[in-house]
Amino acid sequence: MTTRSTHSSTAPIKRPRTIQIDSNGRLRHFIAIEGLPKTILTEMLDIAESFVSVTAQDVKKVPLLRGRTICNLFFEPSTRTRTTFELAAKRLSADVLNINISASSSSKGETLLDMLRNLEAMHTDMFVVRHSSSGAAQFIASKVEPHISVINAGDGSHEHPTQAMLDMFTIRQHKPDFSALRVAIVGDLRHSRVARSQIHALNTLGVGELRVVAPRTLIPAGMERLGVQIYQNLEEGIRDVDVIIMLRLQRERMHGAFIPSEQEYFQLYGLTEARIALARPDVMVMHPGPINRGVEMDSAVADGKHSVILQQVSNGIAIRMAAMSMAMRSRADAKAEA
Amino acid sequence: MSPIHIQGGRLIDPANGIDAVTDLYLAEGVVAGVGKAPKGFKAETVIDATNKIVCPGLIDLAVHLREPGQEHKGTIASETAAAVANGITSVVCPPDTDPIVDTEAVVELILHQAKQSARAMVLPLGALTLGLAGEQLSEMYALKGAGVIGLSNAKRPLTNSLVLRRALEYAATHDMTVFIHANDPTLSGHGCVHEGPLATRLGLPGIPEAAETVAVARDLELIEQTGVRAHFCRLSTSRALNMIARARHDGLAVTCDVAVHHLYLTEVDIRDFDSACHLIPPLRSERDRDGLRDGLNRGTLDAICSDHQPHEPDAKQAPFAETAPGLSGLDTLLPLVVRLANEGVLSLSEALAKVTVSPADILGLKSGRLNTGAPADVCILDPQASWFVSAESMYSRGLNTPFKGWEMPARATQTLVGGRLVFDTRKE
């Protein structure tokens, strides 16, 4: 008799076997942090470390992906993320194709699968996918030809794994022992794909304590089952923490039914120098950007001595180079075995 | 209709409390005798039902036939053929076709098409409001005259409570049953899964249980005030069921049903964005599933249906939230009902009652039972015929099922509608 596994309502929800890993245990696609073992995350951080020196050289290129074609498939506009992926690919010597779909194929009624088939026929090796629907990158990964890798550049409110990994990379540069860390993630957890990826990454890397801080309207149901402690009070939430990760509040949601106003949000959840004093003296302040100054944090904090926000941006390229080279290496291994 | 003798089967007729190995005699489209042949009965056909179960044909309260308007997904011919291949002899089809069932002409079109091609009885529901838009009442009296079995606004919620109240009053005027999908659209929003830990993990917009319970609370008040005969469709939460039980305890005569998949699957089955599990109402928590099973056991849930919604493959090939909701359910209704009995949730007779006499009573039909004079709608099933759900083993045109790969414990072998043998596995 075939049976389906079910979980009791209090047990953590386990992720099923991931399509991200190949038969050799290597990263095949990079869709989500959840489901990946610590070894892969650590390896990605180590490889990124080696790429940091590349970006500091006069000639900022390595020939790892020479002759490969990487397609940035963006169903949702994003200049910043697309640019860092493009730069990362070019520094690996790959050819890059940028396709902005909202403006082209989808409006002509082509289906997603038809478009993929067409791009595959152009001998693409990798898709970097940004999409407004959760699960889009997973769907594309499940449909592409076996020699193609997919990297998720943000899907709906699901995950944004490279962003989370560059955050982990930045944390590790300052505080290498994750088990000794107390981290607080503050803000719009309901809609944030970055936060979900950060939570999985921090838990997998063995963070000492992980807190999320927000009003109840911005914390989705059952969030504690992702392995976090929930705080509604910012002062309590950031007391004695080593890292504060602020999330971006999307202005279009500000006057909806989630929070009454930017002013009240800043009053209750805005990061100020006075509040930072509650955290550890060497606390790191992070933000995935772009910052709403005076809403999520004071300018003095954003530009202050605790802020590592610009460092996060620089690290983004090294992490994306690492993710791309790891996924492509899995492809090369598969070809060699065949 | 030639006389048929079904011999040696285990006859289960929940309506009449029969569960015994005995013979059944059919003639002139009705049951002519049970256990004993009527005087002068001469069978033209004898069906050997040894080691099989003989029960009333199943009545499915929710089958989207897709015709008119979406024939690429299914047709009256294709889906009623799938129904009878699975022991289902009557299907209720919702009014959200294209065009919508809000005029006599569309009712006549469906009934005409059913007469031409259908193997099962097709029982259309008429639209409660014009165009299902929730603004203006449909011509209920005319729809009744054309042959609808009841009224419904399908899954399009009525946000205007005054329009709902008037619609219920007008339906009561014409002694028509209203089939209600309880959903507060402002609470369900753009949700596509149950609001809970899985929705949070996958970053999918959730539908809270309150979207159902808030609507049930409002609708119960209006049902009581208008005195309409009402039936709640596809309840998915344990709390809503408790509200119905309380209302009944207070004397309100409402009925309700559940889709059979809600008795087996939970939000966890969505796993990594499995679009086969994109359903409305969504798969809920384990607590809800257990509560629904409990509601069956306690008798709060009157009926079980398939909520059959066949789709073409492309409709499920997209990121989860962008896929069409619904599953193809005709092929799994009967075996999953038998499995409920195998799992001890109900006795086999009680389980079969939920798909035979109980929906018949809700619809005011004479079928769903096998006493002398009842319509000769019969399902003969092999309770040992275990089979695996696959594209090859399904009869529906829609292959969108989350039960793919499941082993099923029973299968229909013969089906008779109005005394006519419309499906016989020996001839397949």
PDB file of N, CA, C and O in Angstrom, chain B residues 47-73:
ATOM      1  N   ILE B  47     -25.781 -10.968 -14.699  1.00  0.00           N
ATOM      2  CA  ILE B  47     -24.431 -10.510 -14.335  1.00  0.00           C
ATOM      3  C   ILE B  47     -24.012 -11.263 -13.081  1.00  0.00           C
ATOM      4  O   ILE B  47     -24.695 -11.183 -12.050  1.00  0.00           O
ATOM      5  N   ASP B  48     -22.909 -11.969 -13.190  1.00  0.00           N
ATOM      6  CA  ASP B  48     -22.408 -12.706 -12.027  1.00  0.00           C
ATOM      7  C   ASP B  48     -21.609 -11.745 -11.145  1.00  0.00           C
ATOM      8  O   ASP B  48     -20.569 -11.230 -11.564  1.00  0.00           O
ATOM      9  N   ALA B  49     -22.094 -11.495  -9.954  1.00  0.00           N
ATOM     10  CA  ALA B  49     -21.427 -10.548  -9.055  1.00  0.00           C
ATOM     11  C   ALA B  49     -20.771 -11.258  -7.872  1.00  0.00           C
ATOM     12  O   ALA B  49     -20.555 -10.645  -6.811  1.00  0.00           O
ATOM     13  N   THR B  50     -20.470 -12.515  -8.043  1.00  0.00           N
ATOM     14  CA  THR B  50     -19.820 -13.268  -6.967  1.00  0.00           C
ATOM     15  C   THR B  50     -18.522 -12.572  -6.546  1.00  0.00           C
ATOM     16  O   THR B  50     -17.731 -12.156  -7.398  1.00  0.00           O
ATOM     17  N   ASN B  51     -18.328 -12.436  -5.250  1.00  0.00           N
ATOM     18  CA  ASN B  51     -17.147 -11.761  -4.661  1.00  0.00           C
ATOM     19  C   ASN B  51     -17.087 -10.261  -4.959  1.00  0.00           C
ATOM     20  O   ASN B  51     -16.058  -9.629  -4.775  1.00  0.00           O
ATOM     21  N   LYS B  52     -18.193  -9.737  -5.432  1.00  0.00           N
ATOM     22  CA  LYS B  52     -18.224  -8.297  -5.696  1.00  0.00           C
ATOM     23  C   LYS B  52     -19.267  -7.617  -4.800  1.00  0.00           C
ATOM     24  O   LYS B  52     -20.098  -8.293  -4.191  1.00  0.00           O
ATOM     25  N   ILE B  53     -19.180  -6.305  -4.781  1.00  0.00           N
ATOM     26  CA  ILE B  53     -20.154  -5.534  -4.010  1.00  0.00           C
ATOM     27  C   ILE B  53     -21.122  -4.881  -4.995  1.00  0.00           C
ATOM     28  O   ILE B  53     -20.699  -4.317  -6.020  1.00  0.00           O
ATOM     29  N   VAL B  54     -22.407  -5.008  -4.684  1.00  0.00           N
ATOM     30  CA  VAL B  54     -23.435  -4.359  -5.505  1.00  0.00           C
ATOM     31  C   VAL B  54     -24.044  -3.250  -4.643  1.00  0.00           C
ATOM     32  O   VAL B  54     -24.519  -3.512  -3.531  1.00  0.00           O
ATOM     33  N   CYS B  55     -23.970  -2.012  -5.142  1.00  0.00           N
ATOM     34  CA  CYS B  55     -24.504  -0.898  -4.342  1.00  0.00           C
ATOM     35  C   CYS B  55     -25.189   0.103  -5.273  1.00  0.00           C
ATOM     36  O   CYS B  55     -25.060   0.008  -6.502  1.00  0.00           O
ATOM     37  N   PRO B  56     -25.909   1.063  -4.717  1.00  0.00           N
ATOM     38  CA  PRO B  56     -26.506   2.070  -5.587  1.00  0.00           C
ATOM     39  C   PRO B  56     -25.408   2.816  -6.350  1.00  0.00           C
ATOM     40  O   PRO B  56     -24.298   2.978  -5.833  1.00  0.00           O
ATOM     41  N   GLY B  57     -25.715   3.270  -7.543  1.00  0.00           N
ATOM     42  CA  GLY B  57     -24.752   4.071  -8.293  1.00  0.00           C
ATOM     43  C   GLY B  57     -24.406   5.323  -7.505  1.00  0.00           C
ATOM     44  O   GLY B  57     -25.250   5.882  -6.801  1.00  0.00           O
ATOM     45  N   LEU B  58     -23.145   5.752  -7.607  1.00  0.00           N
ATOM     46  CA  LEU B  58     -22.702   6.908  -6.824  1.00  0.00           C
ATOM     47  C   LEU B  58     -23.282   8.207  -7.396  1.00  0.00           C
ATOM     48  O   LEU B  58     -23.443   8.339  -8.613  1.00  0.00           O
ATOM     49  N   ILE B  59     -23.569   9.137  -6.499  1.00  0.00           N
ATOM     50  CA  ILE B  59     -24.058  10.458  -6.894  1.00  0.00           C
ATOM     51  C   ILE B  59     -23.003  11.470  -6.467  1.00  0.00           C
ATOM     52  O   ILE B  59     -22.725  11.618  -5.280  1.00  0.00           O
ATOM     53  N   ASP B  60     -22.391  12.123  -7.449  1.00  0.00           N
ATOM     54  CA  ASP B  60     -21.272  13.036  -7.175  1.00  0.00           C
ATOM     55  C   ASP B  60     -21.779  14.470  -7.228  1.00  0.00           C
ATOM     56  O   ASP B  60     -22.249  14.932  -8.267  1.00  0.00           O
ATOM     57  N   LEU B  61     -21.664  15.166  -6.109  1.00  0.00           N
ATOM     58  CA  LEU B  61     -22.243  16.510  -5.996  1.00  0.00           C
ATOM     59  C   LEU B  61     -21.432  17.608  -6.689  1.00  0.00           C
ATOM     60  O   LEU B  61     -21.865  18.760  -6.730  1.00  0.00           O
ATOM     61  N   ALA B  62     -20.243  17.287  -7.195  1.00  0.00           N
ATOM     62  CA  ALA B  62     -19.445  18.353  -7.816  1.00  0.00           C
ATOM     63  C   ALA B  62     -18.570  17.809  -8.930  1.00  0.00           C
ATOM     64  O   ALA B  62     -17.484  17.291  -8.690  1.00  0.00           O
ATOM     65  N   VAL B  63     -19.052  17.957 -10.153  1.00  0.00           N
ATOM     66  CA  VAL B  63     -18.294  17.493 -11.318  1.00  0.00           C
ATOM     67  C   VAL B  63     -18.300  18.590 -12.377  1.00  0.00           C
ATOM     68  O   VAL B  63     -19.336  18.905 -12.967  1.00  0.00           O
ATOM     69  N   HIS B  64     -17.139  19.188 -12.611  1.00  0.00           N
ATOM     70  CA  HIS B  64     -17.027  20.167 -13.698  1.00  0.00           C
ATOM     71  C   HIS B  64     -16.846  19.386 -14.999  1.00  0.00           C
ATOM     72  O   HIS B  64     -15.807  18.765 -15.198  1.00  0.00           O
ATOM     73  N   LEU B  65     -17.879  19.429 -15.827  1.00  0.00           N
ATOM     74  CA  LEU B  65     -17.812  18.668 -17.088  1.00  0.00           C
ATOM     75  C   LEU B  65     -17.065  19.448 -18.163  1.00  0.00           C
ATOM     76  O   LEU B  65     -16.663  18.885 -19.165  1.00  0.00           O
ATOM     77  N   ARG B  66     -16.907  20.753 -17.925  1.00  0.00           N
ATOM     78  CA  ARG B  66     -16.149  21.657 -18.816  1.00  0.00           C
ATOM     79  C   ARG B  66     -16.882  22.019 -20.096  1.00  0.00           C
ATOM     80  O   ARG B  66     -16.344  22.733 -20.923  1.00  0.00           O
ATOM     81  N   GLU B  67     -18.073  21.496 -20.289  1.00  0.00           N
ATOM     82  CA  GLU B  67     -18.852  21.838 -21.480  1.00  0.00           C
ATOM     83  C   GLU B  67     -20.148  22.506 -21.029  1.00  0.00           C
ATOM     84  O   GLU B  67     -20.790  21.981 -20.107  1.00  0.00           O
ATOM     85  N   PRO B  68     -20.518  23.665 -21.565  1.00  0.00           N
ATOM     86  CA  PRO B  68     -19.880  24.343 -22.688  1.00  0.00           C
ATOM     87  C   PRO B  68     -18.712  25.231 -22.269  1.00  0.00           C
ATOM     88  O   PRO B  68     -18.640  25.653 -21.119  1.00  0.00           O
ATOM     89  N   GLY B  69     -17.822  25.485 -23.213  1.00  0.00           N
ATOM     90  CA  GLY B  69     -16.835  26.541 -23.058  1.00  0.00           C
ATOM     91  C   GLY B  69     -15.394  26.104 -22.907  1.00  0.00           C
ATOM     92  O   GLY B  69     -14.500  26.818 -23.304  1.00  0.00           O
ATOM     93  N   GLN B  70     -15.179  24.935 -22.314  1.00  0.00           N
ATOM     94  CA  GLN B  70     -13.789  24.523 -22.104  1.00  0.00           C
ATOM     95  C   GLN B  70     -13.601  23.080 -22.554  1.00  0.00           C
ATOM     96  O   GLN B  70     -13.063  22.235 -21.821  1.00  0.00           O
ATOM     97  N   GLU B  71     -14.058  22.811 -23.743  1.00  0.00           N
ATOM     98  CA  GLU B  71     -14.044  21.432 -24.240  1.00  0.00           C
ATOM     99  C   GLU B  71     -12.642  20.860 -24.400  1.00  0.00           C
ATOM    100  O   GLU B  71     -12.489  19.653 -24.536  1.00  0.00           O
ATOM    101  N   HIS B  72     -11.614  21.738 -24.389  1.00  0.00           N
ATOM    102  CA  HIS B  72     -10.244  21.216 -24.465  1.00  0.00           C
ATOM    103  C   HIS B  72      -9.847  20.526 -23.157  1.00  0.00           C
ATOM    104  O   HIS B  72      -8.867  19.793 -23.097  1.00  0.00           O
ATOM    105  N   LYS B  73     -10.601  20.783 -22.083  1.00  0.00           N
ATOM    106  CA  LYS B  73     -10.321  20.128 -20.804  1.00  0.00           C
ATOM    107  C   LYS B  73     -11.148  18.863 -20.620  1.00  0.00           C
ATOM    108  O   LYS B  73     -10.720  17.915 -19.966  1.00  0.00           O
TER     109      LYS B  73
END
